């Protein structure tokens, strides 16, 4: 059978199982609230959200590659486009835009105008340093690590802190070549 | 002219109180809101025989005072919205849609994971939405 052509984000999103957006937002909010109650330190919560995202990302990448049939990306630019258009659309139902490429093509910004995680959320004054959507940065980092790219993902803009959009900076640190766990037979 | 809007929780605890005139002091408004709570309880516990169906959320005029009227709205979770206004002639439809907008703003504010149910609503965006609902209500009935 000939390999299937890569499906666009909308096509994948149309065929995938969905969940109620309010349930999703409220569940995520409950997770963040509970983390704040358990850990009490905003920095700890940020780290924990990133770690949770990482664990999700390493598993999510397989589902993504299976359902979306994207072909191997030629360079990091294509990777970023695929994440923004297909990945985000498939899992969050929103598309991101890719901007701010730096000179050597190693870092870019993903901009999200609309973010279902933060519906109804307003940060109280005690948690101003909290990166509420930090799980997303972990997801991207984890997913890319599974396809041999070590990246660093940071938040540049955050609407809960008063900015006008969500901006994630994804920086490619290095491409790790595939390591085989066994030696070639001598 | 809407004088004030108040939201009272199901244990009759004040959740939100916003006044829209400079002159009236908060104490008098608190007093008015408290008295109207009694009227609401009375209406809820003694439904009139020819009264409305069970699902009626809008309670109408709670009691008229010399210069202003008090309107009430009760949600199914016993959260009460109270509105004090000096306007004399207000259409029922306008009031119902006012309270409906207020209700949806309240629902959004309460869905904030950082809001503690029963505590006061500290969300600035809720206060802004209430102000804009009040403003648009006022301008709608100036003719």
mmCIF file of C-alpha atoms in Angstrom:
data_model
loop_
_atom_site.group_PDB
_atom_site.id
_atom_site.type_symbol
_atom_site.label_atom_id
_atom_site.label_comp_id
_atom_site.label_asym_id
_atom_site.label_seq_id
_atom_site.Cartn_x
_atom_site.Cartn_y
_atom_site.Cartn_z
ATOM 1 C CA UNK A 1 0.000 0.000 0.000
ATOM 2 C CA UNK A 2 1.418 3.407 -0.900
ATOM 3 C CA UNK A 3 2.278 5.570 2.086
ATOM 4 C CA UNK A 4 -0.596 7.857 3.060
ATOM 5 C CA UNK A 5 -0.089 11.555 2.373
ATOM 6 C CA UNK A 6 0.330 13.775 5.429
ATOM 7 C CA UNK A 7 -2.998 15.054 6.648
ATOM 8 C CA UNK A 8 -3.567 18.663 7.475
ATOM 9 C CA UNK A 9 -4.299 19.693 11.014
ATOM 10 C CA UNK A 10 -7.955 20.280 10.306
ATOM 11 C CA UNK A 11 -8.428 16.885 8.731
ATOM 12 C CA UNK A 12 -6.828 15.113 11.683
ATOM 13 C CA UNK A 13 -8.776 17.193 14.158
ATOM 14 C CA UNK A 14 -12.008 16.351 12.416
ATOM 15 C CA UNK A 15 -11.444 12.625 12.768
ATOM 16 C CA UNK A 16 -10.089 12.460 16.241
ATOM 17 C CA UNK A 17 -12.081 11.880 19.419
ATOM 18 C CA UNK A 18 -12.836 15.064 21.290
ATOM 19 C CA UNK A 19 -13.550 16.138 24.812
ATOM 20 C CA UNK A 20 -15.631 18.992 26.151
ATOM 21 C CA UNK A 21 -13.497 22.120 26.322
ATOM 22 C CA UNK A 22 -14.919 23.227 29.659
ATOM 23 C CA UNK A 23 -14.195 19.858 31.219
ATOM 24 C CA UNK A 24 -10.647 20.091 29.931
ATOM 25 C CA UNK A 25 -10.093 23.625 31.225
ATOM 26 C CA UNK A 26 -11.642 22.876 34.612
ATOM 27 C CA UNK A 27 -9.634 19.656 34.986
ATOM 28 C CA UNK A 28 -6.383 21.414 34.174
ATOM 29 C CA UNK A 29 -7.300 24.212 36.573
ATOM 30 C CA UNK A 30 -7.940 21.678 39.303
ATOM 31 C CA UNK A 31 -4.508 20.114 38.661
ATOM 32 C CA UNK A 32 -2.765 23.476 38.950
ATOM 33 C CA UNK A 33 -4.713 24.357 42.094
ATOM 34 C CA UNK A 34 -3.827 21.067 43.722
ATOM 35 C CA UNK A 35 -0.152 21.474 42.826
ATOM 36 C CA UNK A 36 -0.175 24.919 44.382
ATOM 37 C CA UNK A 37 -1.737 23.563 47.542
ATOM 38 C CA UNK A 38 0.712 20.663 47.743
ATOM 39 C CA UNK A 39 3.933 22.394 46.766
ATOM 40 C CA UNK A 40 3.193 25.969 47.874
ATOM 41 C CA UNK A 41 6.164 27.421 45.967
ATOM 42 C CA UNK A 42 5.345 28.899 42.572
ATOM 43 C CA UNK A 43 8.725 27.873 41.131
ATOM 44 C CA UNK A 44 8.222 24.294 42.267
ATOM 45 C CA UNK A 45 4.833 24.232 40.611
ATOM 46 C CA UNK A 46 6.327 25.555 37.373
ATOM 47 C CA UNK A 47 8.947 22.803 37.456
ATOM 48 C CA UNK A 48 6.388 20.143 38.228
ATOM 49 C CA UNK A 49 4.117 21.275 35.401
ATOM 50 C CA UNK A 50 7.068 21.148 33.025
ATOM 51 C CA UNK A 51 7.920 17.640 34.214
ATOM 52 C CA UNK A 52 4.327 16.516 33.777
ATOM 53 C CA UNK A 53 4.331 17.999 30.310
ATOM 54 C CA UNK A 54 7.557 16.180 29.513
ATOM 55 C CA UNK A 55 6.022 12.863 30.530
ATOM 56 C CA UNK A 56 2.987 13.575 28.387
ATOM 57 C CA UNK A 57 5.119 14.672 25.437
ATOM 58 C CA UNK A 58 7.225 11.535 25.273
ATOM 59 C CA UNK A 59 4.018 9.506 24.907
ATOM 60 C CA UNK A 60 2.109 11.968 22.801
ATOM 61 C CA UNK A 61 4.654 12.017 20.008
ATOM 62 C CA UNK A 62 3.825 8.435 19.017
ATOM 63 C CA UNK A 63 0.141 9.133 18.807
ATOM 64 C CA UNK A 64 0.838 12.268 16.851
ATOM 65 C CA UNK A 65 3.049 10.557 14.326
ATOM 66 C CA UNK A 66 0.629 7.674 13.936
ATOM 67 C CA UNK A 67 -2.490 9.762 13.416
ATOM 68 C CA UNK A 68 -1.087 12.567 11.337
ATOM 69 C CA UNK A 69 1.160 10.719 8.905
ATOM 70 C CA UNK A 70 3.584 13.585 8.576
ATOM 71 C CA UNK A 71 6.726 12.752 6.726
ATOM 72 C CA UNK A 72 10.176 13.298 8.112
ATOM 73 C CA UNK A 73 10.874 16.972 8.535
ATOM 74 C CA UNK A 74 13.808 18.269 6.543
ATOM 75 C CA UNK A 75 14.868 20.894 9.031
ATOM 76 C CA UNK A 76 13.893 22.546 12.254
ATOM 77 C CA UNK A 77 11.812 25.112 10.411
ATOM 78 C CA UNK A 78 9.540 22.418 9.093
ATOM 79 C CA UNK A 79 9.366 20.855 12.535
ATOM 80 C CA UNK A 80 8.186 24.099 14.047
ATOM 81 C CA UNK A 81 5.561 24.516 11.343
ATOM 82 C CA UNK A 82 4.278 20.998 11.866
ATOM 83 C CA UNK A 83 4.051 21.506 15.622
ATOM 84 C CA UNK A 84 2.174 24.756 15.193
ATOM 85 C CA UNK A 85 -0.209 23.766 12.452
ATOM 86 C CA UNK A 86 -0.807 20.063 12.933
ATOM 87 C CA UNK A 87 0.246 19.312 16.485
ATOM 88 C CA UNK A 88 -1.526 22.092 18.301
ATOM 89 C CA UNK A 89 -4.585 21.738 16.100
ATOM 90 C CA UNK A 90 -4.820 18.046 16.727
ATOM 91 C CA UNK A 91 -4.535 18.158 20.479
ATOM 92 C CA UNK A 92 -5.793 21.573 21.499
ATOM 93 C CA UNK A 93 -7.957 22.514 18.572
ATOM 94 C CA UNK A 94 -6.144 25.791 17.981
ATOM 95 C CA UNK A 95 -3.379 26.654 15.560
ATOM 96 C CA UNK A 96 -0.303 28.556 16.515
ATOM 97 C CA UNK A 97 1.756 30.783 14.279
ATOM 98 C CA UNK A 98 5.512 30.559 13.931
ATOM 99 C CA UNK A 99 7.535 33.773 13.924
ATOM 100 C CA UNK A 100 10.773 35.314 15.078
ATOM 101 C CA UNK A 101 13.197 32.977 13.455
ATOM 102 C CA UNK A 102 16.682 33.809 14.476
ATOM 103 C CA UNK A 103 19.596 34.060 12.075
ATOM 104 C CA UNK A 104 20.712 30.444 12.083
ATOM 105 C CA UNK A 105 17.247 28.904 12.176
ATOM 106 C CA UNK A 106 17.773 27.358 15.594
ATOM 107 C CA UNK A 107 15.114 29.161 17.526
ATOM 108 C CA UNK A 108 11.651 30.454 16.823
ATOM 109 C CA UNK A 109 8.534 31.621 18.571
ATOM 110 C CA UNK A 110 5.194 29.879 18.583
ATOM 111 C CA UNK A 111 2.381 32.322 19.132
ATOM 112 C CA UNK A 112 -0.995 31.224 20.430
ATOM 113 C CA UNK A 113 -3.823 33.701 20.297
ATOM 114 C CA UNK A 114 -6.336 31.355 21.790
ATOM 115 C CA UNK A 115 -5.587 28.844 24.517
ATOM 116 C CA UNK A 116 -8.235 26.464 25.826
ATOM 117 C CA UNK A 117 -6.243 25.750 28.997
ATOM 118 C CA UNK A 118 -6.823 29.221 30.350
ATOM 119 C CA UNK A 119 -10.551 29.723 29.852
ATOM 120 C CA UNK A 120 -11.995 31.478 32.923
ATOM 121 C CA UNK A 121 -8.605 31.698 34.633
ATOM 122 C CA UNK A 122 -7.353 34.758 36.442
ATOM 123 C CA UNK A 123 -4.185 34.544 38.459
ATOM 124 C CA UNK A 124 -4.477 35.771 42.031
ATOM 125 C CA UNK A 125 -1.874 38.199 43.347
ATOM 126 C CA UNK A 126 -0.114 35.496 45.325
ATOM 127 C CA UNK A 127 0.758 33.516 42.205
ATOM 128 C CA UNK A 128 2.009 36.128 39.823
ATOM 129 C CA UNK A 129 5.139 34.182 38.941
ATOM 130 C CA UNK A 130 3.197 31.111 37.919
ATOM 131 C CA UNK A 131 3.467 29.934 34.328
ATOM 132 C CA UNK A 132 0.007 28.469 34.220
ATOM 133 C CA UNK A 133 0.482 26.763 30.835
ATOM 134 C CA UNK A 134 3.909 25.413 31.616
ATOM 135 C CA UNK A 135 2.679 21.954 30.814
ATOM 136 C CA UNK A 136 2.770 22.949 27.138
ATOM 137 C CA UNK A 137 6.460 23.735 27.242
ATOM 138 C CA UNK A 138 7.120 20.331 28.781
ATOM 139 C CA UNK A 139 5.015 18.593 26.147
ATOM 140 C CA UNK A 140 6.943 20.180 23.292
ATOM 141 C CA UNK A 141 10.283 19.465 24.920
ATOM 142 C CA UNK A 142 9.373 15.829 25.609
ATOM 143 C CA UNK A 143 7.934 15.195 22.173
ATOM 144 C CA UNK A 144 10.933 16.678 20.370
ATOM 145 C CA UNK A 145 13.350 14.766 22.543
ATOM 146 C CA UNK A 146 11.778 11.547 21.315
ATOM 147 C CA UNK A 147 12.590 12.535 17.763
ATOM 148 C CA UNK A 148 16.200 13.257 18.572
ATOM 149 C CA UNK A 149 16.044 16.975 19.130
ATOM 150 C CA UNK A 150 17.113 18.480 22.399
ATOM 151 C CA UNK A 151 15.286 21.749 22.837
ATOM 152 C CA UNK A 152 14.739 24.438 25.369
ATOM 153 C CA UNK A 153 11.250 25.886 25.580
ATOM 154 C CA UNK A 154 10.530 29.086 27.463
ATOM 155 C CA UNK A 155 7.601 31.479 27.821
ATOM 156 C CA UNK A 156 8.114 34.916 26.362
ATOM 157 C CA UNK A 157 4.618 36.297 26.658
ATOM 158 C CA UNK A 158 1.738 35.121 28.794
ATOM 159 C CA UNK A 159 -1.763 36.527 28.657
ATOM 160 C CA UNK A 160 -2.378 35.766 32.311
ATOM 161 C CA UNK A 161 0.460 38.152 33.110
ATOM 162 C CA UNK A 162 -1.109 40.910 31.060
ATOM 163 C CA UNK A 163 0.405 40.366 27.610
ATOM 164 C CA UNK A 164 -1.697 40.125 24.492
ATOM 165 C CA UNK A 165 -0.878 36.577 23.390
ATOM 166 C CA UNK A 166 0.957 33.443 24.448
ATOM 167 C CA UNK A 167 4.451 33.226 23.017
ATOM 168 C CA UNK A 168 6.676 30.204 23.466
ATOM 169 C CA UNK A 169 10.278 30.297 22.401
ATOM 170 C CA UNK A 170 11.537 26.960 21.140
ATOM 171 C CA UNK A 171 15.289 26.742 20.840
ATOM 172 C CA UNK A 172 16.983 23.770 19.272
ATOM 173 C CA UNK A 173 20.035 22.949 21.354
ATOM 174 C CA UNK A 174 21.267 20.002 19.369
ATOM 175 C CA UNK A 175 20.214 17.144 17.179
ATOM 176 C CA UNK A 176 21.075 13.936 18.950
ATOM 177 C CA UNK A 177 21.829 11.150 16.503
ATOM 178 C CA UNK A 178 20.080 7.868 17.160
ATOM 179 C CA UNK A 179 21.998 5.688 19.532
ATOM 180 C CA UNK A 180 21.593 1.985 19.303
ATOM 181 C CA UNK A 181 21.582 0.172 22.603
ATOM 182 C CA UNK A 182 23.508 -2.709 21.206
ATOM 183 C CA UNK A 183 26.846 -2.849 19.460
ATOM 184 C CA UNK A 184 27.122 -4.108 15.945
ATOM 185 C CA UNK A 185 28.216 -7.714 16.067
ATOM 186 C CA UNK A 186 31.961 -7.836 16.111
ATOM 187 C CA UNK B 1 -29.797 54.685 37.146
ATOM 188 C CA UNK B 2 -28.533 51.541 38.688
ATOM 189 C CA UNK B 3 -27.280 52.279 42.165
ATOM 190 C CA UNK B 4 -25.731 48.977 43.024
ATOM 191 C CA UNK B 5 -25.417 45.320 42.159
ATOM 192 C CA UNK B 6 -24.831 42.606 44.726
ATOM 193 C CA UNK B 7 -24.239 38.878 44.581
ATOM 194 C CA UNK B 8 -25.032 36.847 47.667
ATOM 195 C CA UNK B 9 -24.048 33.217 48.116
ATOM 196 C CA UNK B 10 -26.271 30.359 49.132
ATOM 197 C CA UNK B 11 -25.437 30.765 52.803
ATOM 198 C CA UNK B 12 -26.437 34.412 52.562
ATOM 199 C CA UNK B 13 -22.775 35.437 52.578
ATOM 200 C CA UNK B 14 -21.909 38.464 50.472
ATOM 201 C CA UNK B 15 -19.842 37.500 47.470
ATOM 202 C CA UNK B 16 -19.764 40.720 45.526
ATOM 203 C CA UNK B 17 -21.055 44.247 46.063
ATOM 204 C CA UNK B 18 -20.500 47.090 43.648
ATOM 205 C CA UNK B 19 -22.047 50.520 43.853
ATOM 206 C CA UNK B 20 -22.326 52.763 40.838
ATOM 207 C CA UNK B 21 -23.050 56.132 42.407
ATOM 208 C CA UNK B 22 -20.667 58.274 44.385
ATOM 209 C CA UNK B 23 -23.048 59.559 46.983
ATOM 210 C CA UNK B 24 -24.558 56.496 48.609
ATOM 211 C CA UNK B 25 -22.356 54.933 51.182
ATOM 212 C CA UNK B 26 -21.659 51.238 51.293
ATOM 213 C CA UNK B 27 -23.344 50.740 54.661
ATOM 214 C CA UNK B 28 -26.727 51.868 53.443
ATOM 215 C CA UNK B 29 -26.414 49.576 50.438
ATOM 216 C CA UNK B 30 -25.419 46.642 52.623
ATOM 217 C CA UNK B 31 -28.498 47.316 54.720
ATOM 218 C CA UNK B 32 -30.760 47.410 51.692
ATOM 219 C CA UNK B 33 -29.274 44.182 50.356
ATOM 220 C CA UNK B 34 -29.735 42.472 53.720
ATOM 221 C CA UNK B 35 -33.372 43.462 53.907
ATOM 222 C CA UNK B 36 -33.982 42.205 50.419
ATOM 223 C CA UNK B 37 -32.494 38.837 51.413
ATOM 224 C CA UNK B 38 -35.312 38.470 53.898
ATOM 225 C CA UNK B 39 -37.852 39.236 51.231
ATOM 226 C CA UNK B 40 -36.304 36.613 48.967
ATOM 227 C CA UNK B 41 -36.427 33.989 51.706
ATOM 228 C CA UNK B 42 -40.038 34.825 52.301
ATOM 229 C CA UNK B 43 -40.881 34.482 48.634
ATOM 230 C CA UNK B 44 -39.012 31.218 48.342
ATOM 231 C CA UNK B 45 -40.554 29.627 51.392
ATOM 232 C CA UNK B 46 -44.132 30.705 50.762
ATOM 233 C CA UNK B 47 -44.808 30.338 47.074
ATOM 234 C CA UNK B 48 -48.017 32.028 46.076
ATOM 235 C CA UNK B 49 -50.750 29.655 45.024
ATOM 236 C CA UNK B 50 -51.114 31.231 41.668
ATOM 237 C CA UNK B 51 -47.401 31.665 41.586
ATOM 238 C CA UNK B 52 -44.938 31.052 38.797
ATOM 239 C CA UNK B 53 -43.551 27.671 37.862
ATOM 240 C CA UNK B 54 -40.674 26.145 39.791
ATOM 241 C CA UNK B 55 -38.126 27.285 37.283
ATOM 242 C CA UNK B 56 -38.652 30.974 37.706
ATOM 243 C CA UNK B 57 -35.322 32.576 38.398
ATOM 244 C CA UNK B 58 -36.323 36.205 38.119
ATOM 245 C CA UNK B 59 -38.090 37.357 41.263
ATOM 246 C CA UNK B 60 -39.105 40.796 40.150
ATOM 247 C CA UNK B 61 -39.476 43.781 42.439
ATOM 248 C CA UNK B 62 -38.566 42.720 45.939
ATOM 249 C CA UNK B 63 -39.689 45.850 47.656
ATOM 250 C CA UNK B 64 -40.092 49.437 46.577
ATOM 251 C CA UNK B 65 -38.550 52.122 48.742
ATOM 252 C CA UNK B 66 -39.050 55.889 48.551
ATOM 253 C CA UNK B 67 -36.512 56.606 45.901
ATOM 254 C CA UNK B 68 -35.422 53.264 44.539
ATOM 255 C CA UNK B 69 -36.531 49.769 43.742
ATOM 256 C CA UNK B 70 -34.835 46.498 44.490
ATOM 257 C CA UNK B 71 -34.921 43.613 42.042
ATOM 258 C CA UNK B 72 -33.908 40.068 42.764
ATOM 259 C CA UNK B 73 -32.868 36.982 40.815
ATOM 260 C CA UNK B 74 -32.343 33.555 42.287
ATOM 261 C CA UNK B 75 -30.295 30.806 40.673
ATOM 262 C CA UNK B 76 -30.897 27.121 41.175
ATOM 263 C CA UNK B 77 -27.906 26.959 43.491
ATOM 264 C CA UNK B 78 -29.491 29.597 45.751
ATOM 265 C CA UNK B 79 -27.102 32.296 44.663
ATOM 266 C CA UNK B 80 -28.926 35.599 44.700
ATOM 267 C CA UNK B 81 -28.347 38.595 42.472
ATOM 268 C CA UNK B 82 -29.741 41.842 43.803
ATOM 269 C CA UNK B 83 -29.991 45.082 41.905
ATOM 270 C CA UNK B 84 -30.941 48.443 43.370
ATOM 271 C CA UNK B 85 -32.046 51.079 40.925
ATOM 272 C CA UNK B 86 -33.564 54.525 40.941
ATOM 273 C CA UNK B 87 -35.191 54.052 37.569
ATOM 274 C CA UNK B 88 -38.917 54.093 37.885
ATOM 275 C CA UNK B 89 -40.037 52.473 34.707
ATOM 276 C CA UNK B 90 -38.159 49.350 33.671
ATOM 277 C CA UNK B 91 -39.320 46.712 31.261
ATOM 278 C CA UNK B 92 -39.477 43.152 32.441
ATOM 279 C CA UNK B 93 -37.590 41.911 29.378
ATOM 280 C CA UNK B 94 -34.715 44.321 29.972
ATOM 281 C CA UNK B 95 -34.418 43.228 33.567
ATOM 282 C CA UNK B 96 -34.463 39.565 32.693
ATOM 283 C CA UNK B 97 -31.711 39.975 30.114
ATOM 284 C CA UNK B 98 -29.709 42.087 32.575
ATOM 285 C CA UNK B 99 -29.833 39.335 35.144
ATOM 286 C CA UNK B 100 -29.071 36.707 32.537
ATOM 287 C CA UNK B 101 -25.898 38.583 31.536
ATOM 288 C CA UNK B 102 -25.003 38.957 35.175
ATOM 289 C CA UNK B 103 -25.550 35.249 35.684
ATOM 290 C CA UNK B 104 -23.225 34.258 32.842
ATOM 291 C CA UNK B 105 -20.550 36.674 34.062
ATOM 292 C CA UNK B 106 -20.897 35.117 37.510
ATOM 293 C CA UNK B 107 -20.567 31.592 36.095
ATOM 294 C CA UNK B 108 -17.364 32.544 34.286
ATOM 295 C CA UNK B 109 -15.935 34.144 37.412
ATOM 296 C CA UNK B 110 -16.726 31.117 39.519
ATOM 297 C CA UNK B 111 -15.147 28.745 36.958
ATOM 298 C CA UNK B 112 -11.773 30.335 37.714
ATOM 299 C CA UNK B 113 -9.795 27.576 39.417
ATOM 300 C CA UNK B 114 -8.330 30.150 41.774
ATOM 301 C CA UNK B 115 -11.702 31.295 43.017
ATOM 302 C CA UNK B 116 -12.717 29.791 46.329
ATOM 303 C CA UNK B 117 -16.437 29.092 46.403
ATOM 304 C CA UNK B 118 -18.076 31.101 49.147
ATOM 305 C CA UNK B 119 -15.329 33.677 49.331
ATOM 306 C CA UNK B 120 -15.654 37.090 47.760
ATOM 307 C CA UNK B 121 -15.086 37.366 44.047
ATOM 308 C CA UNK B 122 -11.781 39.154 43.612
ATOM 309 C CA UNK B 123 -11.681 38.882 39.846
ATOM 310 C CA UNK B 124 -11.134 42.257 38.203
ATOM 311 C CA UNK B 125 -12.572 41.081 34.940
ATOM 312 C CA UNK B 126 -15.836 40.151 36.665
ATOM 313 C CA UNK B 127 -16.049 43.662 38.102
ATOM 314 C CA UNK B 128 -15.374 45.112 34.657
ATOM 315 C CA UNK B 129 -18.003 42.922 33.031
ATOM 316 C CA UNK B 130 -20.551 43.913 35.640
ATOM 317 C CA UNK B 131 -19.755 47.584 35.049
ATOM 318 C CA UNK B 132 -20.160 47.210 31.314
ATOM 319 C CA UNK B 133 -23.443 45.289 31.723
ATOM 320 C CA UNK B 134 -24.705 48.042 33.998
ATOM 321 C CA UNK B 135 -23.609 50.736 31.560
ATOM 322 C CA UNK B 136 -25.224 49.089 28.570
ATOM 323 C CA UNK B 137 -28.396 48.509 30.581
ATOM 324 C CA UNK B 138 -28.594 52.166 31.488
ATOM 325 C CA UNK B 139 -28.062 53.374 27.963
ATOM 326 C CA UNK B 140 -30.586 50.911 26.581
ATOM 327 C CA UNK B 141 -33.443 52.398 28.552
ATOM 328 C CA UNK B 142 -32.873 56.098 27.971
ATOM 329 C CA UNK B 143 -35.777 56.914 25.730
#
